[in-house]
PDB file of C-alpha atoms in Angstrom:
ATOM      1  CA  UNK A   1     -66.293 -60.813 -78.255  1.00 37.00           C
ATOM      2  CA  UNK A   2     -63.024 -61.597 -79.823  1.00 41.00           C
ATOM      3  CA  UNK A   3     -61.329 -65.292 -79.372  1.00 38.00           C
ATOM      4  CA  UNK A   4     -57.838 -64.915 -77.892  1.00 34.00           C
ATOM      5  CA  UNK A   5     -56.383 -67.897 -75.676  1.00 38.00           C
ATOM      6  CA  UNK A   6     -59.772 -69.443 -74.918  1.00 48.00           C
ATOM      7  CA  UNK A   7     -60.136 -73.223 -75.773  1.00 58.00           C
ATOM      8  CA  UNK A   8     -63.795 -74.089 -77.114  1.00 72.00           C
ATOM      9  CA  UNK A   9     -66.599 -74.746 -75.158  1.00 89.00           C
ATOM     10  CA  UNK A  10     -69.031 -77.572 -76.589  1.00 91.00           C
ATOM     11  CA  UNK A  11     -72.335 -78.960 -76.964  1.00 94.00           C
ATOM     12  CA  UNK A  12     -73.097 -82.701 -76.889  1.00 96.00           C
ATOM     13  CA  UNK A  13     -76.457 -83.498 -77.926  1.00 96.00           C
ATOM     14  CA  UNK A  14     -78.398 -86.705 -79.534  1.00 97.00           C
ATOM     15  CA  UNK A  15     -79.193 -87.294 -83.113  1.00 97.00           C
ATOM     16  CA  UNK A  16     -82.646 -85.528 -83.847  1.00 97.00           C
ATOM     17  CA  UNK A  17     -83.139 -83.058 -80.823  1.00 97.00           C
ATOM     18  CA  UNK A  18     -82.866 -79.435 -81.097  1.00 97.00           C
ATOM     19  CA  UNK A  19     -79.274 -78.052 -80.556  1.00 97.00           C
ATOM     20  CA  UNK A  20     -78.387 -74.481 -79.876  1.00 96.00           C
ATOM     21  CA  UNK A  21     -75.438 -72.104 -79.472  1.00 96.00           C
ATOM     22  CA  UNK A  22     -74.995 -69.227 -78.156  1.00 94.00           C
ATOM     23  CA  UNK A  23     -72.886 -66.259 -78.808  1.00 93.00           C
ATOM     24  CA  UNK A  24     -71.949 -62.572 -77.089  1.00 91.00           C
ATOM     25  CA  UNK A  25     -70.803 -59.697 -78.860  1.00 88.00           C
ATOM     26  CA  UNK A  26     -69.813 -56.532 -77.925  1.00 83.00           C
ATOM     27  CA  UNK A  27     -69.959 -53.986 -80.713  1.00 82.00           C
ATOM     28  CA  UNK A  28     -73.472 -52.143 -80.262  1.00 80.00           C
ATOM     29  CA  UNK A  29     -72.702 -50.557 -84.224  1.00 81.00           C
ATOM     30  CA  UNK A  30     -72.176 -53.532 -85.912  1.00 85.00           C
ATOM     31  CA  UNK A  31     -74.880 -54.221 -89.081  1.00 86.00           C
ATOM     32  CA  UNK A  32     -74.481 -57.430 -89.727  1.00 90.00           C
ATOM     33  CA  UNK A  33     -74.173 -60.669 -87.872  1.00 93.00           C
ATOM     34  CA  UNK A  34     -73.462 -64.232 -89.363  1.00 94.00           C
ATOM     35  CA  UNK A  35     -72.487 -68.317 -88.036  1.00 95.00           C
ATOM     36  CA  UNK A  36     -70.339 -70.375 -89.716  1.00 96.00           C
ATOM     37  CA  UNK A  37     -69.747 -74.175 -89.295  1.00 97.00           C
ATOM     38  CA  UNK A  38     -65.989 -75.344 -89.450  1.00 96.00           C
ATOM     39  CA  UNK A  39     -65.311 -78.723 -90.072  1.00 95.00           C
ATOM     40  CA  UNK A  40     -61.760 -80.295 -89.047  1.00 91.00           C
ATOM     41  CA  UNK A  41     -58.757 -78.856 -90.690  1.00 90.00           C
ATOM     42  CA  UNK A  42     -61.259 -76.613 -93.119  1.00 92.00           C
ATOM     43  CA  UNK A  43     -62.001 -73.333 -93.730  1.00 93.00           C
ATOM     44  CA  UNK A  44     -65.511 -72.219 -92.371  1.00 94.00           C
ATOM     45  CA  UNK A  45     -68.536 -72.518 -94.055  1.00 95.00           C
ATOM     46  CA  UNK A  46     -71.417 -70.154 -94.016  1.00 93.00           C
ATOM     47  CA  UNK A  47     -74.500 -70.622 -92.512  1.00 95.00           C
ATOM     48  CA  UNK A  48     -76.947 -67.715 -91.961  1.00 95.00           C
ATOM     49  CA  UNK A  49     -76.468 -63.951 -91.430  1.00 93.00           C
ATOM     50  CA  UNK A  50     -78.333 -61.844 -89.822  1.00 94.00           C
ATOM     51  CA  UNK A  51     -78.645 -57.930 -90.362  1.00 92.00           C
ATOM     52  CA  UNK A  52     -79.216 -55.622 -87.101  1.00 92.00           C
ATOM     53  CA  UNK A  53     -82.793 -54.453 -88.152  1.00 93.00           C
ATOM     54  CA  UNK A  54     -83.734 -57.971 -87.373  1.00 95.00           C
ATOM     55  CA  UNK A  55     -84.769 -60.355 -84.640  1.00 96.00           C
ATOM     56  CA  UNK A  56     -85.239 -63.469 -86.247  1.00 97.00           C
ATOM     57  CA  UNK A  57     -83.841 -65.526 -89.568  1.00 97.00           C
ATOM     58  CA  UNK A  58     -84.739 -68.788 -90.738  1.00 97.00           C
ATOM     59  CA  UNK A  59     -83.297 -70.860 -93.040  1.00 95.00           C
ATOM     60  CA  UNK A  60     -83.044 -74.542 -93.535  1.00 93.00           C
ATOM     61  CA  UNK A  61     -83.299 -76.454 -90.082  1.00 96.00           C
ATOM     62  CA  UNK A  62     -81.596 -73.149 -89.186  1.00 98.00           C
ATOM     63  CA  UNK A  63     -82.658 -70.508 -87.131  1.00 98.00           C
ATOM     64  CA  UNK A  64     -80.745 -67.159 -85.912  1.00 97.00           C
ATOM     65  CA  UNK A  65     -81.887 -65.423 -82.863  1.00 97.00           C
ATOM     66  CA  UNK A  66     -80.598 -61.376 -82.276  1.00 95.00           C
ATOM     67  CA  UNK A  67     -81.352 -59.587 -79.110  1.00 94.00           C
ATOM     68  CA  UNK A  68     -79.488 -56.367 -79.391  1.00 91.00           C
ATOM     69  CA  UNK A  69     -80.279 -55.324 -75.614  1.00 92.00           C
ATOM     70  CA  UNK A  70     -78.179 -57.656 -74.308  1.00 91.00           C
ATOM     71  CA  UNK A  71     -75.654 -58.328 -77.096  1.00 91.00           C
ATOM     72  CA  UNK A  72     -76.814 -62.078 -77.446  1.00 92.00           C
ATOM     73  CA  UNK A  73     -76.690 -64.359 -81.084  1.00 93.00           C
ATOM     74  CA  UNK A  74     -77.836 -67.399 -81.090  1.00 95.00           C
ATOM     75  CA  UNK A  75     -77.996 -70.610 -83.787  1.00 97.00           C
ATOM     76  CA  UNK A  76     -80.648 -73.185 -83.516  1.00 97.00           C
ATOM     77  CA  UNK A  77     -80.201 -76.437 -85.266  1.00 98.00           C
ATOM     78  CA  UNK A  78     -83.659 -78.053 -85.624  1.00 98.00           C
ATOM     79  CA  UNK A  79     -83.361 -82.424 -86.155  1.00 97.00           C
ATOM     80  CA  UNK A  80     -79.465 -82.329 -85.478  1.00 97.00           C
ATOM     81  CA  UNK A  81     -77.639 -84.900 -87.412  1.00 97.00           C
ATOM     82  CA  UNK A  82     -74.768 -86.569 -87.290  1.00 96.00           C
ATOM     83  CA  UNK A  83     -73.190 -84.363 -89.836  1.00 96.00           C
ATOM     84  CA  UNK A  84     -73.746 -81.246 -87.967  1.00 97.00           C
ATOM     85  CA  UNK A  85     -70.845 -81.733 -85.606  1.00 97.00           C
ATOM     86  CA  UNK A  86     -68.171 -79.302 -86.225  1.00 97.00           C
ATOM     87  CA  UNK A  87     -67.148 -75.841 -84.905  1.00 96.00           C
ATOM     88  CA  UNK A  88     -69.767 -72.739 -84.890  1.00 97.00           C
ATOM     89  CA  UNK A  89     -68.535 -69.568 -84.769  1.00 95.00           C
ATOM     90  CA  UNK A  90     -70.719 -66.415 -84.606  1.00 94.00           C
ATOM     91  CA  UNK A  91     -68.742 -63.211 -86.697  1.00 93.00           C
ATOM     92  CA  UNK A  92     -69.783 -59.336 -86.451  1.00 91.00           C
ATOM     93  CA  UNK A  93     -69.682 -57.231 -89.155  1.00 88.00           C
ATOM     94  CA  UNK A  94     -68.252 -53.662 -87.803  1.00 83.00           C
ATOM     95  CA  UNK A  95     -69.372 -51.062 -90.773  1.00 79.00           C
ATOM     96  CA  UNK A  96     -67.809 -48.377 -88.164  1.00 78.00           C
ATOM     97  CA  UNK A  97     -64.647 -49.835 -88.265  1.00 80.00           C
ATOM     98  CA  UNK A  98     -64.270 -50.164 -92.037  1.00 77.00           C
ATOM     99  CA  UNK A  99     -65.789 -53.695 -92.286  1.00 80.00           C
ATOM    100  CA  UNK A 100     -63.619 -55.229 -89.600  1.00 85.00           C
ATOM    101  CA  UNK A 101     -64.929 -58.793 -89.468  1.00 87.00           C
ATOM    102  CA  UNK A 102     -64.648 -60.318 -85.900  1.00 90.00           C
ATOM    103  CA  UNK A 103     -65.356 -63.744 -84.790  1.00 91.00           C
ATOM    104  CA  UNK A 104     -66.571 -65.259 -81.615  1.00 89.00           C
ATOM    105  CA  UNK A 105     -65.141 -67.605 -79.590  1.00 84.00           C
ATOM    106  CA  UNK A 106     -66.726 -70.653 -80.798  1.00 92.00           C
ATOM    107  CA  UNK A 107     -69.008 -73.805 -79.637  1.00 95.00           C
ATOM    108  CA  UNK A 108     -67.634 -77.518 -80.798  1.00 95.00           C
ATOM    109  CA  UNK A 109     -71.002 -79.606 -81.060  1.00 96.00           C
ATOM    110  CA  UNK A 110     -70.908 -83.091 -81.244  1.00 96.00           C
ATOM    111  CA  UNK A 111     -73.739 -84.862 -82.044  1.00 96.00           C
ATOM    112  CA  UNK A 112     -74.140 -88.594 -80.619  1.00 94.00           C
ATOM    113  CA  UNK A 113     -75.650 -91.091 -83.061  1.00 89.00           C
TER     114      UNK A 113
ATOM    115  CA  UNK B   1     -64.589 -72.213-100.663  1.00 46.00           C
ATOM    116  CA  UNK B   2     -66.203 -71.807-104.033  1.00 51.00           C
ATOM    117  CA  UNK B   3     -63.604 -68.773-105.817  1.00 92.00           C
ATOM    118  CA  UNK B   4     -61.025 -68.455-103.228  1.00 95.00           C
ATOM    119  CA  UNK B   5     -57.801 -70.008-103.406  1.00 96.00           C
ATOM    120  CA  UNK B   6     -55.187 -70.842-100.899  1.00 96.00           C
ATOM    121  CA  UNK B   7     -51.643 -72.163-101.582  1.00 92.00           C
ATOM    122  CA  UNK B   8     -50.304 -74.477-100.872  1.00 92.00           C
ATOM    123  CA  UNK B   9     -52.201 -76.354 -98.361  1.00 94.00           C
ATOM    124  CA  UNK B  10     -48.630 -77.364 -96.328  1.00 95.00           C
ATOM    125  CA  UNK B  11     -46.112 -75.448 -96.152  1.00 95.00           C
ATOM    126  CA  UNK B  12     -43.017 -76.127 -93.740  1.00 94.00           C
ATOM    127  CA  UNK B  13     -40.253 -73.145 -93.394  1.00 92.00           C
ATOM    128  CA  UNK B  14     -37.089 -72.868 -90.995  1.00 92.00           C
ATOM    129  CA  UNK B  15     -37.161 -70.462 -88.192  1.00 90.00           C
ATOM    130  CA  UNK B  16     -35.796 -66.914 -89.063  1.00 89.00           C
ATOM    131  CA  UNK B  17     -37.612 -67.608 -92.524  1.00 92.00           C
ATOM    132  CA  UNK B  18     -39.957 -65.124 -94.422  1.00 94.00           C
ATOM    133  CA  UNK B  19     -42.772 -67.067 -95.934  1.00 95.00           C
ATOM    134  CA  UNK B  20     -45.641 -65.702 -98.063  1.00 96.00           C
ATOM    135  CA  UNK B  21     -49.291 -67.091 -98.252  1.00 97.00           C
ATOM    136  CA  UNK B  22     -51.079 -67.151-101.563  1.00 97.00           C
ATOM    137  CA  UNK B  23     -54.839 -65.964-101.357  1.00 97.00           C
ATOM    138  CA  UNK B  24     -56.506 -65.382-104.797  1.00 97.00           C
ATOM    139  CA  UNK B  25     -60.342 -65.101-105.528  1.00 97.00           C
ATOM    140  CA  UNK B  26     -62.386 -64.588-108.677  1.00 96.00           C
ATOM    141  CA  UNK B  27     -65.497 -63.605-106.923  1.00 94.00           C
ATOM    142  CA  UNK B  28     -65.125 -59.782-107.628  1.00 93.00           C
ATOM    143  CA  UNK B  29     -65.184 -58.977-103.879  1.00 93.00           C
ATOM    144  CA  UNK B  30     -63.711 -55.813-102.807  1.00 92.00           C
ATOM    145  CA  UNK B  31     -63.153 -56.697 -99.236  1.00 93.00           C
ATOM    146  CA  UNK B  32     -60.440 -59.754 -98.156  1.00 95.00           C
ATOM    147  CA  UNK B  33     -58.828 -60.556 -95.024  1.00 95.00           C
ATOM    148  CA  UNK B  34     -56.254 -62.853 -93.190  1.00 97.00           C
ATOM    149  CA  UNK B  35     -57.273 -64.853 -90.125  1.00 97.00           C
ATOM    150  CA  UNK B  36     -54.864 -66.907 -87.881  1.00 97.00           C
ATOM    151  CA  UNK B  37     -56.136 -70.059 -86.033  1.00 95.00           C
ATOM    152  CA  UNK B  38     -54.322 -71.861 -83.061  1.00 93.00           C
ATOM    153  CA  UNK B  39     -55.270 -75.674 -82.500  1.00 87.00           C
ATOM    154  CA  UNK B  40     -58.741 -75.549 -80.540  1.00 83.00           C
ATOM    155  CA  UNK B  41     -58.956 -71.939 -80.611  1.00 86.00           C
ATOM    156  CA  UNK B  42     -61.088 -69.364 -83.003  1.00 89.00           C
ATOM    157  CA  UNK B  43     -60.358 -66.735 -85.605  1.00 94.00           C
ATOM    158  CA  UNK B  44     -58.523 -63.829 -84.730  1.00 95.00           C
ATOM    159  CA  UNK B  45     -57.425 -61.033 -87.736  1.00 95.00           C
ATOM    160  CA  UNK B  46     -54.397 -59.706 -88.679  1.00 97.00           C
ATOM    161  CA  UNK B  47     -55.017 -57.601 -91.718  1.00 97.00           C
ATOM    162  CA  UNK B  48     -58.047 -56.868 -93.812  1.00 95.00           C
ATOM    163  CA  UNK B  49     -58.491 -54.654 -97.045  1.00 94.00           C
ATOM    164  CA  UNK B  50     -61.444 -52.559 -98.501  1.00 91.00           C
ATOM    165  CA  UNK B  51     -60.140 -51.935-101.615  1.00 92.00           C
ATOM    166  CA  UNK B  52     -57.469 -51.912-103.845  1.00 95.00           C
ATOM    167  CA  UNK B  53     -54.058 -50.242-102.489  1.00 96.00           C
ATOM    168  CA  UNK B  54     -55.524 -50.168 -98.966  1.00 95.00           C
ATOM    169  CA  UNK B  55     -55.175 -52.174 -96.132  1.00 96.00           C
ATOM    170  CA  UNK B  56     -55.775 -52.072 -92.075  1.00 94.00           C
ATOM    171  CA  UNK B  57     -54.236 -53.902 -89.037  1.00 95.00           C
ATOM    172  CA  UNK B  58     -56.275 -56.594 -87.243  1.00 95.00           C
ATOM    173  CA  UNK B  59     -55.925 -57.517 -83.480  1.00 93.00           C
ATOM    174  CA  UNK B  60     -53.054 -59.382 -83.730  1.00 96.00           C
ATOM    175  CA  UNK B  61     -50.599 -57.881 -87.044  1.00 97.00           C
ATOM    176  CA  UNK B  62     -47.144 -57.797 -85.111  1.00 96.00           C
ATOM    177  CA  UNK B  63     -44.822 -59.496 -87.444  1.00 96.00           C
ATOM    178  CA  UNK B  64     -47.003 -59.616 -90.810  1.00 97.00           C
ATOM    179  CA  UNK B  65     -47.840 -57.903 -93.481  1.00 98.00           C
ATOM    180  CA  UNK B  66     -50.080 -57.595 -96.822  1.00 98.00           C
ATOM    181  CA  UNK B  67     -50.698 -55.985-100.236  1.00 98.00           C
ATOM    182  CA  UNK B  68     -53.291 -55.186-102.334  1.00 98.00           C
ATOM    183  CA  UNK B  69     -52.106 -54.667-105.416  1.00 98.00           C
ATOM    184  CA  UNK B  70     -55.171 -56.250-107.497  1.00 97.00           C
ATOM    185  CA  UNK B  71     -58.580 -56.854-106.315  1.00 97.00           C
ATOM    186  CA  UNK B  72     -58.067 -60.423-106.788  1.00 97.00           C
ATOM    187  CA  UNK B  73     -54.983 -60.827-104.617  1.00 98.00           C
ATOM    188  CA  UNK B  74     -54.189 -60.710-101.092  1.00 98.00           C
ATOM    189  CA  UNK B  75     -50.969 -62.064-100.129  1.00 98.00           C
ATOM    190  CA  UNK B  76     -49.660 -62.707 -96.723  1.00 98.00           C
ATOM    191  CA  UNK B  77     -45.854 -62.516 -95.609  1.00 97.00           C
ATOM    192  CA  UNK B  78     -45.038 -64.070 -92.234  1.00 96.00           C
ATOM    193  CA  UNK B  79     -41.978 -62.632 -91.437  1.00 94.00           C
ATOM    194  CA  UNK B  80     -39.098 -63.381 -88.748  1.00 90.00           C
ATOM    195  CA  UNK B  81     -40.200 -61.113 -87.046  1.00 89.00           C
ATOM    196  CA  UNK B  82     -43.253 -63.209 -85.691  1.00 90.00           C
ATOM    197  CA  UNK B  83     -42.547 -65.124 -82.727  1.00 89.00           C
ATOM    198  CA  UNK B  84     -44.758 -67.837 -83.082  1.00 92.00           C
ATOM    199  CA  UNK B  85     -45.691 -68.598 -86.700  1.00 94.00           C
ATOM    200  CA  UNK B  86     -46.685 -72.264 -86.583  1.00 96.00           C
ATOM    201  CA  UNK B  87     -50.220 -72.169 -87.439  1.00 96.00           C
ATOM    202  CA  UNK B  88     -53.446 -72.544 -89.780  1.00 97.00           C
ATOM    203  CA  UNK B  89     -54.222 -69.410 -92.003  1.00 98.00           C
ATOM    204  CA  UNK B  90     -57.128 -68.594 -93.155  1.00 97.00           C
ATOM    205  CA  UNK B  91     -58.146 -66.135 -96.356  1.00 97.00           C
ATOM    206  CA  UNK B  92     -61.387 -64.658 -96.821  1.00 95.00           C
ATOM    207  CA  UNK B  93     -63.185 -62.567 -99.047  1.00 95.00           C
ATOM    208  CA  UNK B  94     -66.994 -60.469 -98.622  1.00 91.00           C
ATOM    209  CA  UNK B  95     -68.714 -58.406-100.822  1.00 86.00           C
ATOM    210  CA  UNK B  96     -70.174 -55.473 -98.193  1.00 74.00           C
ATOM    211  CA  UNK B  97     -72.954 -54.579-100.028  1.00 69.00           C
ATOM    212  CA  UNK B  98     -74.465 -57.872 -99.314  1.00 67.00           C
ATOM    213  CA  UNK B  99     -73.823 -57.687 -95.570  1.00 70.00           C
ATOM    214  CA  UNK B 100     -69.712 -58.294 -95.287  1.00 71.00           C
ATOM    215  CA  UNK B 101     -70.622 -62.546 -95.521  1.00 84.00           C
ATOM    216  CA  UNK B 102     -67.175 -63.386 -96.471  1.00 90.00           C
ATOM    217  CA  UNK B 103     -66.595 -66.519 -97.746  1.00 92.00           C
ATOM    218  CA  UNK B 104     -63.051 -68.614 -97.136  1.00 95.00           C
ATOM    219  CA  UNK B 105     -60.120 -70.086 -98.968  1.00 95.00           C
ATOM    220  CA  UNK B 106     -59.387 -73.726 -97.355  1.00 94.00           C
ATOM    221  CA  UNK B 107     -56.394 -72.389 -95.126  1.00 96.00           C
ATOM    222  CA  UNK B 108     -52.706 -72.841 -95.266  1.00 97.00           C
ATOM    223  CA  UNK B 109     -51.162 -74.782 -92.669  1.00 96.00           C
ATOM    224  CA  UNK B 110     -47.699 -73.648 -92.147  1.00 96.00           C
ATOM    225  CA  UNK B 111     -45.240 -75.287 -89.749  1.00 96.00           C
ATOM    226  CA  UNK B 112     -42.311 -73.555 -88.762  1.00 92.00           C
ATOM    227  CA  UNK B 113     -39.139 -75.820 -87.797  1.00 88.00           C
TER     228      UNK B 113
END
C-alpha cells in the first residue's frame, strides 16, 4: 500500500540469524515488484526485483518471496550483519498506470552486534 | 546513485519562496520521478514522467510542479503554494523495459524558514 502518516515499524534481530520483512500491496496489475535498503539521510539503494510471473528470486544472502493471492512481498536476509541495518522499503511497479512507482510503508531493521 | 544527480544537497529558503530542485541523470532512462520523504516516514510521489514533454501527478502534487524538457532533466519547483515544504526530496530514474527498477539521486534536503 502507499506510506502516508505511518511511522516505521522495525525489526531487531542478532548478528548472523535470518531476518525478514514483510510487505502488502494492493495493485493486483502491477508487473514488477522490487526492495530497496535506505541508509540514514540517503537515497535508497536497490536490492532485488521481482517480476509478477514469479514466486521466488534469489540473489546474494537475498531472497524475495511473491504470493500474488494474498498481495504479500517479502525480503529475507540470510547471515544478517551489522551493516544491514537501515530502512527496507518494498515498491510496485503499476504498468496500468503508466509506470507509477509506489512504495510501501517500510521496516527499520536493526541488527544487534 | 551511480548517474543521477541531485543539487544541492541543503538548501534553506524563506516561507512564501519558490524553490527549484535540480535532478539530472546520464543513464538514458526514459522514465524519472520526484518522491517526498517526512522524518521516519516512506516515499510518497508527486510527479513522474514517461517521456519527454510528458508528465503525471503523484498522490500528493498540490503545490508542485515539473518539466520535461530533455530526457536528462527533471526539475522540481516547490512553490508557495505548498503548505508544508520542509522536507527530504528524492529523484529517481528507471528504464521500463528492464522492469521500472529506478535508481535514485542522493536527495535534497530543503528547509523552509
Amino acid at each position: 500500500g502507499e506510506s502516508v502518516g505511518l511511522h516505521l515499524p522495525t525489526l531487531s534481530v542478532q548478528e548472523g540469524d535470518n531476518s525478514i520483512i514483510n510487505c502488502a500491496y494492493s495493485n493486483s496489475a502491477s508487473d514488477y515488484f522490487i526492495w530497496y535498503k535506505q541508509e540514514s539521510g540517503k537515497g535508497p539503494q536497490f536490492i532485488i526485483d521481482i517480476r509478477s510471473n514469479m514466486d521466488k528470486r534469489q540473489g546474494q544472502r537475498v531472497t524475495v518471496l511473491l504470493n500474488k493471492t494474498v498481495k504479500h512481498l517479502s525480503l529475507q536476509i540470510a547471515a544478517t550483519q551489522p551493516g544491514d541495518s537501515a530502512v527496507y522499503f518494498c515498491a510496485e511497479n503499476r504498468s496500468n498506470q503508466g509506470g507509477k512507482l509506489i512504495f510501501g510503508q517500510g521496516t527499520e531493521l536493526s541488527v544487534k552486534p | 546513485d551511480g548517474g543521477i544527480t541531485q543539487s544541492p544537497k541543503y538548501l534553506f529558503r524563506k516561507e512564501g519562496q519558490n524553490v527549484t530542485l535540480s535532478c539530472e541523470q546520464n543513464l538514458n532512462h526514459d522514465a524519472m520521478y520526484w518522491y517526498r520523504q517526512d522524518p521516519g516516514q516512506g516515499l510518497r510521489l508527486i510527479y513522474y514522467s514517461q517521456i519527454v514533454n510528458d508528465f503525471q501527478k503523484g498522490d500528493i502534487a498540490e503545490g508542485y510542479s515539473v518539466s520535461r524538457e530533455k530526457k536528462e532533466s527533471f526539475p522540481l519547483t516547490v512553490t508557495s503554494a505548498q503548505k508544508n515544504p520542509t522536507a527530504f526530496y528524492l529523484c529517481a530514474s528507471s528504464n521500463q523495459s528492464k522492469g521500472g527498477r529506478a535508481f535514485f539521486g542522493q536527495g535534497t534536503r530543503l528547509t523552509v524558514v
